[in-house]
Tab-separated table of C-alpha atoms in Angstrom:
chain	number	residue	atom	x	y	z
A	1	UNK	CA	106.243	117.904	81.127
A	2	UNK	CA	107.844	114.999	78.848
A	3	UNK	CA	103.776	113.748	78.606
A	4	UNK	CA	103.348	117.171	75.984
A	5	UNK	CA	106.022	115.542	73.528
A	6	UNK	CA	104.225	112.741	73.383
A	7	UNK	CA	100.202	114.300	72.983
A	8	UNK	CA	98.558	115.542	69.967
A	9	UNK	CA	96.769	118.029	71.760
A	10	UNK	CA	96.514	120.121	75.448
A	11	UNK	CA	93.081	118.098	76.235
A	12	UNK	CA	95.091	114.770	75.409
A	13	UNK	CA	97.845	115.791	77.709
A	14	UNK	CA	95.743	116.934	80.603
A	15	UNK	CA	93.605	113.604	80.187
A	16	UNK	CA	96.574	111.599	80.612
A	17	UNK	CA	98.011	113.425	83.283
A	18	UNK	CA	95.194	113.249	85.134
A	19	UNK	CA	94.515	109.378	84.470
A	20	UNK	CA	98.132	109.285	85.462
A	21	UNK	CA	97.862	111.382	88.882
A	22	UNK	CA	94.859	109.035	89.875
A	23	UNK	CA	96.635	105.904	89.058
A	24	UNK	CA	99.357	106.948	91.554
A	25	UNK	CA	96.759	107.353	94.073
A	26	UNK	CA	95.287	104.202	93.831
A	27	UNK	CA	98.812	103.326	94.539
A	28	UNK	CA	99.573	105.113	97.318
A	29	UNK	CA	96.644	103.922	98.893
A	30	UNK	CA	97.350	100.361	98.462
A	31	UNK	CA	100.798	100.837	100.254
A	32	UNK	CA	98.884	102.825	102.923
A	33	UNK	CA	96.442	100.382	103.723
A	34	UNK	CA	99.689	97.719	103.826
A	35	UNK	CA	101.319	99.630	105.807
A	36	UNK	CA	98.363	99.944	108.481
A	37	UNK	CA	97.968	96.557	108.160
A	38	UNK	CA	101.872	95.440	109.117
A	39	UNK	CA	101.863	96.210	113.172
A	40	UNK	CA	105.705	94.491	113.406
A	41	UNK	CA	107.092	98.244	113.062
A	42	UNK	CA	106.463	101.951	113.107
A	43	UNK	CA	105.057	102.852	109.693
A	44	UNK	CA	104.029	106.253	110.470
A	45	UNK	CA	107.147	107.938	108.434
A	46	UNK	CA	106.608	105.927	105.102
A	47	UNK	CA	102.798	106.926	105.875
A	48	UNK	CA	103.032	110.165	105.823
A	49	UNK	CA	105.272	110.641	103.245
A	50	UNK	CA	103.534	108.554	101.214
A	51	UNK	CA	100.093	111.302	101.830
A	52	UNK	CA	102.728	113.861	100.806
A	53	UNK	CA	103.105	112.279	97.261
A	54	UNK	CA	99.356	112.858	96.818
A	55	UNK	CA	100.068	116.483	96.731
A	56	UNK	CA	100.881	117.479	92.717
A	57	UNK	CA	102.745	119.859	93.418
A	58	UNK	CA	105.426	117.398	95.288
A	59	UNK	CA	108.766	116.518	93.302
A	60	UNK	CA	110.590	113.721	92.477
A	61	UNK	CA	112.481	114.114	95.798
A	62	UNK	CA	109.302	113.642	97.613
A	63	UNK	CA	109.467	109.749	96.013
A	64	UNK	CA	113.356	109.990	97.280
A	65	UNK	CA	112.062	110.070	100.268
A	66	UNK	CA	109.617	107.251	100.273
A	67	UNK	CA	112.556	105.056	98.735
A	68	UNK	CA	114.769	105.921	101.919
A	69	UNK	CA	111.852	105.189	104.245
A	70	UNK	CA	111.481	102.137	102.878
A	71	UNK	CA	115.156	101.192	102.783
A	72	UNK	CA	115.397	101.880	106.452
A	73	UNK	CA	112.013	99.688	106.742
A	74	UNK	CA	114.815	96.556	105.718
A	75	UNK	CA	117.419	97.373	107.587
A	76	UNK	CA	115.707	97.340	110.326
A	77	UNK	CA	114.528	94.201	109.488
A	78	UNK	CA	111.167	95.193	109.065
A	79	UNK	CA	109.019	94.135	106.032
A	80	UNK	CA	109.495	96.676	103.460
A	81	UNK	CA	106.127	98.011	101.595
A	82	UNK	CA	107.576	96.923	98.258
A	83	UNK	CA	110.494	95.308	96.969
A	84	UNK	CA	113.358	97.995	94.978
């Protein structure tokens, strides 16, 4: 919603939303593929909810979640998909 302040137009805005939405999936697949990758620990959790962020219609709690995941990924002294 903060992207409409910023746009001249509705076409502008849905354009950069949408370049914005794809970008985060070329993200999330990155970490997915890492996370396949890394066979030291169970990664299915952080997998998952890192599909569920794919979803638009997912909140910012949905990247809470990923954050915790990935936390708990450390402490158990796993390697952690990215660095906070």
């Amino acid at each position: 919603a903060y992207g409409a302040i910023f746009s001249s137009s509705k076409e502008e805005y849905e354009c950069i939303e949408e370049m914005a939405i794809d970008r985060l999936n070329r993200i999330i697949e990155i970490y997915e593929r890492k996370a396949e990758l890394i066979r030291d620990c169970d990664y299915s959790g952080i997998i998952s909810s890192l599909q569920d962020l794919k979803n638009p219609n997912n909140n910012l709690l949905a990247f809470k979640v990923v954050e915790d995941l990935n936390q708990g990924l450390e402490l158990r002294g796993c390697p952690s998909l990215y660095l906070q």
